[in-house]
Amino acid sequence: MSSLHVCQSCMRQLSRRVFRPAGLDPRQAQSSSRRCFSKVAERKITRLQSTSTLLKSFASPSQRKLSSSRTQQRPVVQEPPQTPSPPGLAAEPVPYTSSRPLLQPNNLFHPLTKSPSPEIKQRAAFMKQHAYCPHPDHHQTRLPANPNDPEARKVRDAGRPPAHVRFECPDCGIPVYCSEEHWADDYEMHLELCDTLREINEDDHDLRSGRFFPEFEYPGPQIEEALVNMTSWDTCLYSRDFRAIDDERSLRQATRLLTYPMTLASVLHELSPYSIRRGGRLTPEGLKSLSAMRYTLHPPRSGAGLDVKGIRPNPPPVRIFVLGARAESSLPREVWHQLAHLFPRVAFHLIFIGPESMANRDSEFPLPPRTESNPFGAIVEDRISHQLKISTFVEYYHTLHKSGIFAPFDPYFDCFMLFHPGLGHPASSHEWEETLPQLLETKVPILSTGYTAFDMQRDKDWVEKTMGGEVDMLMEPGENRFRSLRWDLNDLDPQDVSCGNWGVWGFRGKRYETTRKDVE
């Protein structure tokens, strides 16, 4: 019977008769279906919001978190599940209510001390206890990190004593100066960061708004006939068939996680945006090293299949050593799986190494005991998929290198990745003095990222000064095409604003060519 010849009243009666089992009261049938679909919706919402919780816990070495004035308490309006109906019958949505407050997109700005989120209020209190006023009337509290550091404007032993930040800027909502007088006097300098600080404020409140996060849903394997465009974030997400992201804030939230696998893939992939052409930043030695890796990452078709005739020997997995791992080791495994989807014919073994490699992974404690078969108490995740295996070592790399647990190294199958290592930073360079010579003697590519151009140049100068001429430059320092689009704030210094993996560069232990001397 066509729905065009039936009135709405008859259609509702017909719908109830079709879906009501015999002997079941109509109110019971409606309530049971409502409970069923509500539970399905809650499970999906919980899974996506767990990813946003991890993103809120992301921190740089100085506990970088993000933040965003009037609260608007409204119930969460999630996508209501639909009651199933036969073709031609209109479905009635099942109402869904919740008591959680929701911040609307036009109500994300709040001063940190008046935020509806207790976590952000606690963060504001931490900043007021530890961050110092950047006004030049105060003494220096530390040595300037770079020429653009606000501390460079201060006189070392003259002027007023240091004072903690107390005054919140009404435009960005973040405590930045000790008083309103200093804020007004230094307003032109603050204007350079005010818009970025407000963006950080709103992004942080967005993570705690309770909204649905579709940007944290990731696509599956890529068909080999569809090439990936690695030119930029937009072209990559489009060619990888990500769900369309039309909002800049959602794009910033998504790239904060995807920057880690995509930075690595953008250098190793055969369609990499970095080349040996002028301005491509790749050096001749870099082309040699990356060509060896790409030969392994993009093998020819072998004719393998699912039957007996299709059995072929598989090469060993490509090992990616992530040294000094911190928050990147706690990324959802679906994020790291995007690396495997870009190279469908090979398997990967990600190895996180560092004393902080278990950050934000409290649920996995205690660590496995150290036994003869597992001498360093590694946490092995080998059931993620047939393409991806992850191991975590809470230990310094030089200790593992001396034991020979990873030997031998192969330039065709191995690569080192250093995310914000701080090689040349005065507070952390001593931790790399023993590790760096061991990395160079392996002769495999070493990729490194930095927060700023000054940060990367400082790391490069320290490597060249420490190792002399025993380094081959593979990739010149420069901006990363797949950097995080979301800015991070240093709680110890509100003037210190940076973004994850802003730049990338690469080096390797020097290789010498063997020459023969003609004997007369």
Short mmCIF file of C-alpha atoms in Angstrom, two decimals:
data_model
loop_
_atom_site.label_atom_id
_atom_site.label_comp_id
_atom_site.label_asym_id
_atom_site.label_seq_id
_atom_site.Cartn_x
_atom_site.Cartn_y
_atom_site.Cartn_z
CA MET A 1 0.00 0.00 0.00
CA SER A 2 1.47 3.34 -1.00
CA SER A 3 1.89 6.02 1.62
CA LEU A 4 0.39 8.59 -0.78
CA HIS A 5 -3.12 7.05 -0.30
CA VAL A 6 -3.01 6.64 3.50
CA CYS A 7 -3.65 9.39 6.02
CA GLN A 8 -1.16 10.15 8.76
CA SER A 9 -3.37 8.67 11.48
CA CYS A 10 -3.62 5.32 9.67
CA MET A 11 0.13 5.30 9.02
CA ARG A 12 0.89 5.70 12.74
CA GLN A 13 -1.54 2.87 13.58
CA LEU A 14 0.03 0.66 10.93
CA SER A 15 3.53 1.43 12.23
CA ARG A 16 2.56 0.38 15.76
CA ARG A 17 1.06 -2.91 14.55
CA VAL A 18 4.07 -3.81 12.41
CA PHE A 19 6.65 -3.36 15.19
CA ARG A 20 4.62 -4.47 18.24
CA PRO A 21 5.06 -8.16 19.07
CA ALA A 22 1.97 -10.11 20.02
CA GLY A 23 0.96 -9.73 23.66
CA LEU A 24 3.17 -6.66 24.23
CA ASP A 25 1.69 -3.42 25.50
CA PRO A 26 2.32 -0.45 23.16
CA ARG A 27 3.89 1.64 25.95
CA GLN A 28 6.25 -1.21 26.83
CA ALA A 29 7.29 -1.61 23.18
CA GLN A 30 8.00 2.09 22.85
CA SER A 31 10.01 2.29 26.08
CA SER A 32 12.06 -0.84 25.24
CA SER A 33 13.00 0.45 21.78
CA ARG A 34 13.87 3.83 23.31
CA ARG A 35 16.22 2.22 25.84
CA CYS A 36 17.87 0.12 23.12
CA PHE A 37 18.65 3.00 20.79
CA SER A 38 19.68 5.30 23.64
CA LYS A 39 22.30 2.77 24.77
CA VAL A 40 23.71 2.49 21.24
CA ALA A 41 23.96 6.27 20.96
CA GLU A 42 25.61 6.58 24.38
CA ARG A 43 28.27 4.01 23.49
CA LYS A 44 29.18 5.87 20.31
CA ILE A 45 29.26 9.22 22.06
CA THR A 46 31.47 7.80 24.84
CA ARG A 47 34.01 6.40 22.37
CA LEU A 48 34.44 9.68 20.54
CA GLN A 49 34.56 11.76 23.73
CA SER A 50 37.37 9.54 25.07
CA THR A 51 39.50 10.82 22.19
CA SER A 52 38.73 14.42 23.16
CA THR A 53 39.72 13.59 26.75
CA LEU A 54 43.11 12.40 25.53
CA LEU A 55 43.55 15.56 23.48
CA LYS A 56 42.87 17.65 26.60
CA SER A 57 45.67 15.80 28.41
CA PHE A 58 48.21 16.52 25.66
CA ALA A 59 51.16 18.46 27.04
CA SER A 60 54.53 19.68 25.94
CA PRO A 61 57.58 19.49 28.25
CA SER A 62 56.19 22.46 30.20
CA GLN A 63 52.69 20.97 30.62
CA ARG A 64 51.15 22.70 27.60
CA LYS A 65 47.37 22.64 27.73
CA LEU A 66 44.77 24.84 26.17
CA SER A 67 41.90 26.90 27.37
CA SER A 68 38.32 29.65 26.66
CA SER A 69 32.91 33.95 30.02
CA ARG A 70 29.47 33.43 30.73
CA THR A 71 28.18 29.90 31.07
CA GLN A 72 25.15 28.86 29.15
CA GLN A 73 23.72 25.78 30.78
CA ARG A 74 21.77 23.79 28.26
CA PRO A 75 21.15 20.08 27.92
CA VAL A 76 23.30 18.13 25.49
CA VAL A 77 21.47 17.75 22.22
CA GLN A 78 22.91 14.66 20.58
CA GLU A 79 21.87 13.13 17.30
CA PRO A 80 18.60 11.37 18.17
CA PRO A 81 18.43 7.74 17.05
CA GLN A 82 15.57 6.91 14.69
CA THR A 83 12.85 4.34 15.35
CA PRO A 84 13.00 1.75 12.54
CA SER A 85 10.06 1.89 10.16
CA PRO A 86 9.12 0.06 6.95
CA PRO A 87 9.46 1.77 3.57
CA GLY A 88 6.92 4.51 3.08
CA LEU A 89 6.23 5.03 6.79
CA ALA A 90 7.51 8.11 8.56
CA ALA A 91 9.79 7.47 11.54
CA GLU A 92 9.30 9.28 14.82
CA PRO A 93 12.58 10.36 16.48
CA VAL A 94 13.20 9.09 19.96
CA PRO A 95 13.88 12.02 22.31
CA TYR A 96 17.22 11.92 24.11
CA THR A 97 18.03 14.05 27.14
CA SER A 98 21.03 14.41 29.37
CA SER A 99 21.95 16.55 32.35
CA ARG A 100 25.45 17.48 31.09
CA PRO A 101 25.94 21.20 30.36
CA LEU A 102 26.80 22.11 26.78
CA LEU A 103 28.74 25.16 25.62
CA GLN A 104 27.44 26.36 22.29
CA PRO A 105 29.87 27.44 19.52
CA ASN A 106 28.99 31.09 20.21
CA ASN A 107 29.65 30.71 23.95
CA LEU A 108 33.15 29.23 24.12
CA PHE A 109 35.01 32.28 25.42
CA HIS A 110 35.37 32.46 29.22
CA PRO A 111 38.08 33.98 31.44
CA LEU A 112 40.06 31.09 32.88
CA THR A 113 39.21 31.94 36.49
CA LYS A 114 35.47 32.06 35.65
CA SER A 115 35.41 29.03 33.41
CA PRO A 116 32.59 26.49 33.79
CA SER A 117 35.26 23.75 33.66
CA PRO A 118 36.97 22.94 37.00
CA GLU A 119 40.06 21.74 35.11
CA ILE A 120 40.53 25.11 33.46
CA LYS A 121 40.01 26.93 36.77
CA GLN A 122 42.73 24.76 38.28
CA ARG A 123 45.01 25.57 35.40
CA ALA A 124 44.45 29.30 35.89
CA ALA A 125 45.41 28.94 39.55
CA PHE A 126 48.60 27.11 38.51
CA MET A 127 49.55 29.89 36.11
CA LYS A 128 49.02 32.59 38.78
CA GLN A 129 51.32 30.70 41.13
CA HIS A 130 54.17 30.02 38.69
CA ALA A 131 54.09 32.41 35.72
CA TYR A 132 55.79 35.83 35.97
CA CYS A 133 54.79 39.20 34.57
CA PRO A 134 56.63 39.96 31.27
CA HIS A 135 56.67 43.76 31.76
CA PRO A 136 60.23 45.19 31.37
CA ASP A 137 60.01 47.00 34.75
CA HIS A 138 60.68 43.66 36.52
CA HIS A 139 63.90 41.72 37.03
CA GLN A 140 64.78 38.82 34.78
CA THR A 141 63.60 35.50 36.19
CA ARG A 142 65.66 33.37 33.78
CA LEU A 143 68.04 33.70 30.86
CA PRO A 144 66.34 34.55 27.55
CA ALA A 145 65.79 31.46 25.40
CA ASN A 146 66.01 33.41 22.12
CA PRO A 147 66.26 37.02 20.91
CA ASN A 148 62.46 37.30 20.69
CA ASP A 149 61.92 36.10 24.25
CA PRO A 150 60.07 38.71 26.38
CA GLU A 151 62.66 38.13 29.10
CA ALA A 152 65.26 39.74 26.83
CA ARG A 153 63.52 43.12 27.37
CA LYS A 154 64.15 43.00 31.12
CA VAL A 155 67.22 44.25 32.94
CA ARG A 156 68.93 41.54 34.91
CA ASP A 157 69.60 43.32 38.22
CA ALA A 158 67.54 46.52 38.03
CA GLY A 159 63.93 47.52 38.41
CA ARG A 160 61.19 45.91 40.45
CA PRO A 161 61.38 42.37 41.78
CA PRO A 162 59.59 39.66 39.78
CA ALA A 163 55.83 39.40 40.29
CA HIS A 164 53.41 36.62 39.38
CA VAL A 165 50.65 37.19 36.86
CA ARG A 166 47.36 38.27 38.43
CA PHE A 167 45.47 40.30 35.84
CA GLU A 168 43.43 38.55 33.15
CA CYS A 169 43.22 40.28 29.80
CA PRO A 170 39.53 40.97 29.05
CA ASP A 171 40.09 40.16 25.37
CA CYS A 172 41.79 36.75 25.67
CA GLY A 173 40.78 35.73 29.20
CA ILE A 174 44.27 34.51 30.20
CA PRO A 175 46.33 35.91 33.12
CA VAL A 176 49.23 37.67 31.44
CA TYR A 177 50.37 40.58 33.67
CA CYS A 178 50.72 41.31 37.36
CA SER A 179 48.39 44.35 37.26
CA GLU A 180 46.08 46.24 34.96
CA GLU A 181 48.58 49.15 34.85
CA HIS A 182 51.34 46.94 33.41
CA TRP A 183 48.87 45.38 30.97
CA ALA A 184 47.77 48.80 29.69
CA ASP A 185 51.34 50.09 29.50
CA ASP A 186 52.50 47.04 27.49
CA TYR A 187 49.30 46.67 25.46
CA GLU A 188 50.97 46.99 22.05
CA MET A 189 53.28 44.08 22.81
CA HIS A 190 50.38 41.98 24.09
CA LEU A 191 48.35 42.64 20.93
CA GLU A 192 50.82 40.48 18.99
CA LEU A 193 49.59 37.41 20.93
CA CYS A 194 46.12 38.39 22.09
CA ASP A 195 44.20 36.88 19.17
CA THR A 196 46.17 33.64 19.36
CA LEU A 197 45.62 33.41 23.12
CA ARG A 198 41.88 33.87 22.65
CA GLU A 199 41.90 31.11 20.04
CA ILE A 200 43.66 28.83 22.53
CA ASN A 201 41.08 29.73 25.17
CA GLU A 202 38.14 28.85 22.94
CA ASP A 203 39.71 25.64 21.60
CA ASP A 204 40.24 24.37 25.11
CA HIS A 205 36.65 25.08 26.10
CA ASP A 206 35.49 23.41 22.91
CA LEU A 207 37.09 20.15 24.06
CA ARG A 208 35.08 20.36 27.27
CA SER A 209 31.82 21.50 25.68
CA GLY A 210 30.34 18.01 25.57
CA ARG A 211 29.59 18.22 21.85
CA PHE A 212 29.83 15.36 19.38
CA PHE A 213 33.31 15.13 17.76
CA PRO A 214 32.97 13.75 14.22
CA GLU A 215 36.51 14.92 13.38
CA PHE A 216 37.91 12.10 15.53
CA GLU A 217 36.47 9.42 13.26
CA TYR A 218 39.12 8.10 10.87
CA PRO A 219 38.84 6.35 7.50
CA GLY A 220 39.94 2.78 6.87
CA PRO A 221 42.44 1.39 4.34
CA GLN A 222 43.16 3.31 1.18
CA ILE A 223 42.54 1.58 -2.13
CA GLU A 224 45.79 1.47 -4.10
CA GLU A 225 44.21 2.97 -7.21
CA ALA A 226 43.42 6.18 -5.28
CA LEU A 227 46.62 8.17 -4.78
CA VAL A 228 47.12 10.37 -1.74
CA ASN A 229 47.91 14.03 -2.29
CA MET A 230 50.51 15.05 0.30
CA THR A 231 50.64 18.72 -0.65
CA SER A 232 48.77 20.07 2.38
CA TRP A 233 46.31 19.17 5.11
CA ASP A 234 43.32 19.94 2.88
CA THR A 235 44.43 17.82 -0.05
CA CYS A 236 45.57 14.96 2.17
CA LEU A 237 42.35 14.73 4.18
CA TYR A 238 40.28 14.95 1.01
CA SER A 239 42.24 12.29 -0.91
CA ARG A 240 42.26 10.02 2.17
CA ASP A 241 38.44 10.22 2.28
CA PHE A 242 38.20 11.83 5.71
CA ARG A 243 34.82 13.18 6.70
CA ALA A 244 34.51 16.75 5.45
CA ILE A 245 35.66 19.28 8.08
CA ASP A 246 34.19 22.70 7.29
CA ASP A 247 34.95 24.36 10.64
CA GLU A 248 38.43 25.74 11.34
CA ARG A 249 38.18 24.84 15.02
CA SER A 250 37.36 21.21 14.23
CA LEU A 251 40.28 21.12 11.80
CA ARG A 252 42.62 22.38 14.50
CA GLN A 253 41.42 19.70 16.91
CA ALA A 254 41.89 16.96 14.30
CA THR A 255 45.38 18.01 13.23
CA ARG A 256 46.61 18.14 16.83
CA LEU A 257 46.56 14.32 16.85
CA LEU A 258 47.19 13.52 13.19
CA THR A 259 50.32 15.66 13.00
CA TYR A 260 52.44 12.84 14.46
CA PRO A 261 51.84 10.05 11.92
CA MET A 262 51.39 12.46 9.01
CA THR A 263 54.67 14.29 9.67
CA LEU A 264 56.53 10.99 9.50
CA ALA A 265 54.60 9.78 6.44
CA SER A 266 55.06 13.06 4.55
CA VAL A 267 58.83 12.58 4.57
CA LEU A 268 58.96 8.84 3.85
CA HIS A 269 56.20 8.62 1.23
CA GLU A 270 57.10 8.44 -2.47
CA LEU A 271 54.67 11.35 -3.09
CA SER A 272 56.39 13.47 -0.44
CA PRO A 273 56.10 17.27 -0.86
CA TYR A 274 59.83 17.55 -0.06
CA SER A 275 62.15 17.08 -3.02
CA ILE A 276 65.67 17.74 -4.22
CA ARG A 277 64.55 20.63 -6.42
CA ARG A 278 65.33 24.20 -5.46
CA GLY A 279 63.38 25.04 -2.33
CA GLY A 280 62.46 21.38 -1.78
CA ARG A 281 64.86 21.21 1.23
CA LEU A 282 65.99 17.65 0.47
CA THR A 283 69.77 17.17 0.03
CA PRO A 284 71.49 14.63 -2.27
CA GLU A 285 72.38 12.50 0.76
CA GLY A 286 68.79 12.74 1.91
CA LEU A 287 67.56 11.49 -1.46
CA LYS A 288 69.86 8.47 -1.14
CA SER A 289 68.63 7.55 2.35
CA LEU A 290 64.95 8.14 1.64
CA SER A 291 65.13 6.26 -1.66
CA ALA A 292 66.26 3.18 0.26
CA MET A 293 63.32 3.52 2.65
CA ARG A 294 60.84 4.11 -0.17
CA TYR A 295 62.08 1.00 -1.97
CA THR A 296 60.90 -0.98 1.05
CA LEU A 297 57.74 1.02 1.75
CA HIS A 298 56.46 0.79 -1.83
CA PRO A 299 57.30 -2.75 -3.00
CA PRO A 300 56.06 -4.06 -6.36
CA ARG A 301 53.10 -6.41 -6.51
CA SER A 302 54.15 -9.95 -5.67
CA GLY A 303 51.00 -11.79 -6.75
CA ALA A 304 50.19 -12.80 -3.18
CA GLY A 305 46.69 -14.11 -2.51
CA LEU A 306 44.54 -15.81 0.07
CA ASP A 307 44.85 -19.34 -1.35
CA VAL A 308 47.79 -21.74 -1.29
CA LYS A 309 49.05 -20.56 -4.67
CA GLY A 310 49.15 -17.01 -3.36
CA ILE A 311 51.55 -17.69 -0.48
CA ARG A 312 54.60 -15.43 -0.68
CA PRO A 313 57.41 -14.70 1.78
CA ASN A 314 56.83 -11.47 3.69
CA PRO A 315 59.66 -9.01 4.38
CA PRO A 316 60.39 -7.97 7.97
CA PRO A 317 58.43 -5.01 9.32
CA VAL A 318 59.71 -1.47 8.98
CA ARG A 319 60.91 -0.32 12.39
CA ILE A 320 60.25 3.26 13.48
CA PHE A 321 62.12 4.17 16.69
CA VAL A 322 60.41 7.10 18.43
CA LEU A 323 63.00 8.35 20.92
CA GLY A 324 62.17 10.57 23.87
CA ALA A 325 58.52 9.57 23.48
CA ARG A 326 56.02 11.43 25.64
CA ALA A 327 52.38 12.12 24.81
CA GLU A 328 52.71 10.66 21.30
CA SER A 329 52.94 7.18 22.81
CA SER A 330 49.45 7.57 24.30
CA LEU A 331 47.75 8.52 21.05
CA PRO A 332 44.73 6.37 20.15
CA ARG A 333 45.93 3.46 18.06
CA GLU A 334 43.49 4.48 15.31
CA VAL A 335 45.65 7.59 14.84
CA TRP A 336 48.87 5.63 14.37
CA HIS A 337 46.99 3.22 12.13
CA GLN A 338 46.72 6.03 9.59
CA LEU A 339 50.45 5.53 8.98
CA ALA A 340 49.87 1.90 8.02
CA HIS A 341 46.97 2.83 5.73
CA LEU A 342 49.30 5.03 3.67
CA PHE A 343 51.64 2.08 3.05
CA PRO A 344 49.28 -0.88 2.55
CA ARG A 345 51.87 -3.43 1.38
CA VAL A 346 54.22 -3.32 4.38
CA ALA A 347 54.01 -3.87 8.13
CA PHE A 348 55.21 -1.40 10.76
CA HIS A 349 56.75 -1.87 14.19
CA LEU A 350 56.58 1.34 16.24
CA ILE A 351 59.00 1.37 19.17
CA PHE A 352 58.48 4.10 21.78
CA ILE A 353 61.58 4.63 23.92
CA GLY A 354 62.11 7.04 26.79
CA PRO A 355 61.62 7.49 30.54
CA GLU A 356 58.34 9.36 29.87
CA SER A 357 57.00 6.96 27.25
CA MET A 358 54.15 5.87 29.56
CA ALA A 359 52.75 9.41 29.99
CA ASN A 360 48.93 9.48 30.09
CA ARG A 361 48.81 5.67 30.13
CA ASP A 362 48.07 5.11 33.81
CA SER A 363 45.58 2.34 33.06
CA GLU A 364 48.43 0.11 31.80
CA PHE A 365 50.36 0.16 35.09
CA PRO A 366 52.01 -1.75 36.66
CA LEU A 367 54.64 -2.45 34.01
CA PRO A 368 55.43 -6.06 33.06
CA PRO A 369 58.15 -7.68 35.19
CA ARG A 370 61.65 -7.88 33.77
CA THR A 371 62.33 -11.49 32.84
CA GLU A 372 64.79 -13.37 30.66
CA SER A 373 62.41 -13.23 27.72
CA ASN A 374 61.55 -9.55 28.41
CA PRO A 375 64.69 -8.10 30.03
CA PHE A 376 63.57 -4.45 29.86
CA GLY A 377 59.89 -4.90 30.77
CA ALA A 378 58.60 -3.83 27.37
CA ILE A 379 54.87 -3.41 26.77
CA VAL A 380 54.08 -5.12 23.48
CA GLU A 381 50.85 -4.49 21.56
CA ASP A 382 50.95 -7.03 18.73
CA ARG A 383 47.22 -7.50 18.12
CA ILE A 384 46.35 -4.05 16.82
CA SER A 385 46.31 -5.33 13.24
CA HIS A 386 48.40 -7.44 10.89
CA GLN A 387 50.09 -4.23 9.71
CA LEU A 388 50.94 -2.54 12.99
CA LYS A 389 52.76 -3.57 16.15
CA ILE A 390 53.71 -1.20 18.98
CA SER A 391 56.31 -1.74 21.72
CA THR A 392 57.04 0.64 24.59
CA PHE A 393 60.31 0.73 26.59
CA VAL A 394 60.50 2.91 29.71
CA GLU A 395 64.26 3.26 29.41
CA TYR A 396 66.93 5.48 27.87
CA TYR A 397 67.94 4.52 24.35
CA HIS A 398 71.67 4.35 25.06
CA THR A 399 71.03 1.64 27.64
CA LEU A 400 69.08 -0.43 25.10
CA HIS A 401 71.65 0.21 22.37
CA LYS A 402 74.50 -1.13 24.48
CA SER A 403 72.61 -4.37 25.06
CA GLY A 404 72.29 -4.96 21.30
CA ILE A 405 68.58 -5.74 21.57
CA PHE A 406 67.81 -3.90 18.30
CA ALA A 407 70.92 -4.83 16.32
CA PRO A 408 71.55 -5.05 13.43
CA PHE A 409 70.22 -1.86 11.83
CA ASP A 410 69.27 -1.67 8.16
CA PRO A 411 68.91 1.64 6.25
CA TYR A 412 66.17 -0.02 4.17
CA PHE A 413 64.01 -1.00 7.14
CA ASP A 414 64.87 1.31 10.07
CA CYS A 415 64.30 4.98 10.87
CA PHE A 416 64.61 7.16 13.98
CA MET A 417 61.98 9.81 14.78
CA LEU A 418 62.52 12.52 17.41
CA PHE A 419 59.45 14.65 18.24
CA HIS A 420 60.59 17.92 19.91
CA PRO A 421 63.75 16.35 21.37
CA GLY A 422 65.38 19.57 22.60
CA LEU A 423 68.82 18.43 21.45
CA GLY A 424 70.34 21.86 21.92
CA HIS A 425 68.21 23.06 24.83
CA PRO A 426 70.38 23.80 27.90
CA ALA A 427 68.06 21.80 30.18
CA SER A 428 68.02 18.60 28.09
CA SER A 429 71.12 18.50 25.87
CA HIS A 430 73.10 16.53 28.46
CA GLU A 431 70.62 13.64 28.13
CA TRP A 432 71.49 13.26 24.43
CA GLU A 433 75.29 13.42 24.68
CA GLU A 434 75.63 9.64 25.06
CA THR A 435 72.77 8.77 22.71
CA LEU A 436 73.70 10.89 19.69
CA PRO A 437 76.95 9.05 18.75
CA GLN A 438 75.09 5.73 18.92
CA LEU A 439 72.40 7.04 16.58
CA LEU A 440 74.96 8.26 14.05
CA GLU A 441 76.86 4.98 13.95
CA THR A 442 73.73 3.15 12.74
CA LYS A 443 73.80 5.18 9.46
CA VAL A 444 70.00 5.16 9.26
CA PRO A 445 67.85 8.30 8.72
CA ILE A 446 67.11 10.44 11.79
CA LEU A 447 64.13 12.83 11.53
CA SER A 448 63.50 15.53 14.11
CA THR A 449 60.85 18.20 14.71
CA GLY A 450 60.83 21.47 16.63
CA TYR A 451 58.42 23.99 18.10
CA THR A 452 59.94 26.99 16.29
CA ALA A 453 62.57 27.82 13.68
CA PHE A 454 64.91 28.95 16.47
CA ASP A 455 64.37 25.65 18.28
CA MET A 456 65.34 23.59 15.22
CA GLN A 457 68.34 25.74 14.35
CA ARG A 458 69.60 25.43 17.93
CA ASP A 459 69.28 21.64 17.70
CA LYS A 460 71.11 21.56 14.37
CA ASP A 461 73.96 23.75 15.62
CA TRP A 462 74.37 21.56 18.71
CA VAL A 463 74.53 18.36 16.64
CA GLU A 464 77.13 19.80 14.28
CA LYS A 465 79.18 21.23 17.14
CA THR A 466 79.05 18.03 19.19
CA MET A 467 79.81 15.57 16.38
CA GLY A 468 82.03 17.76 14.23
CA GLY A 469 82.00 16.62 10.60
CA GLU A 470 80.52 13.18 11.27
CA VAL A 471 77.00 14.24 10.21
CA ASP A 472 75.33 14.20 6.81
CA MET A 473 72.40 16.58 6.48
CA LEU A 474 69.39 14.87 4.87
CA MET A 475 66.81 17.63 5.06
CA GLU A 476 67.25 21.32 5.80
CA PRO A 477 65.25 22.76 8.73
CA GLY A 478 62.00 24.40 7.69
CA GLU A 479 58.26 24.56 8.27
CA ASN A 480 56.40 21.26 8.37
CA ARG A 481 53.57 20.92 5.84
CA PHE A 482 51.67 18.81 8.38
CA ARG A 483 52.26 20.76 11.55
CA SER A 484 49.53 21.04 14.14
CA LEU A 485 47.18 23.91 13.30
CA ARG A 486 46.29 24.30 16.95
CA TRP A 487 48.42 26.53 19.16
CA ASP A 488 49.70 25.46 22.57
CA LEU A 489 50.28 27.61 25.65
CA ASN A 490 53.07 27.17 28.16
CA ASP A 491 51.54 27.38 31.64
CA LEU A 492 54.85 28.56 33.11
CA ASP A 493 55.05 31.45 30.63
CA PRO A 494 51.84 32.70 28.94
CA GLN A 495 53.98 34.56 26.39
CA ASP A 496 55.40 31.25 25.13
CA VAL A 497 53.01 30.14 22.36
CA SER A 498 53.91 27.36 19.94
CA CYS A 499 52.38 24.55 17.90
CA GLY A 500 53.29 20.88 17.77
CA ASN A 501 55.76 19.77 15.07
CA TRP A 502 56.04 23.26 13.58
CA GLY A 503 59.16 22.30 11.64
CA VAL A 504 60.99 19.18 10.53
CA TRP A 505 64.56 18.37 9.48
CA GLY A 506 66.74 15.28 9.12
CA PHE A 507 70.32 14.05 9.45
CA ARG A 508 72.37 10.85 9.49
CA GLY A 509 75.79 9.53 10.46
CA LYS A 510 78.37 10.41 7.80
CA ARG A 511 78.95 7.73 5.19
CA TYR A 512 82.33 7.39 3.50
CA GLU A 513 82.76 6.10 -0.03
CA THR A 514 85.46 3.47 -0.56
CA THR A 515 88.05 4.46 -3.16
CA ARG A 516 90.81 2.40 -4.70
CA LYS A 517 94.27 3.68 -5.37
CA ASP A 518 95.81 2.59 -8.64
CA VAL A 519 99.07 0.72 -8.05
CA GLU A 520 101.69 1.40 -10.73
#
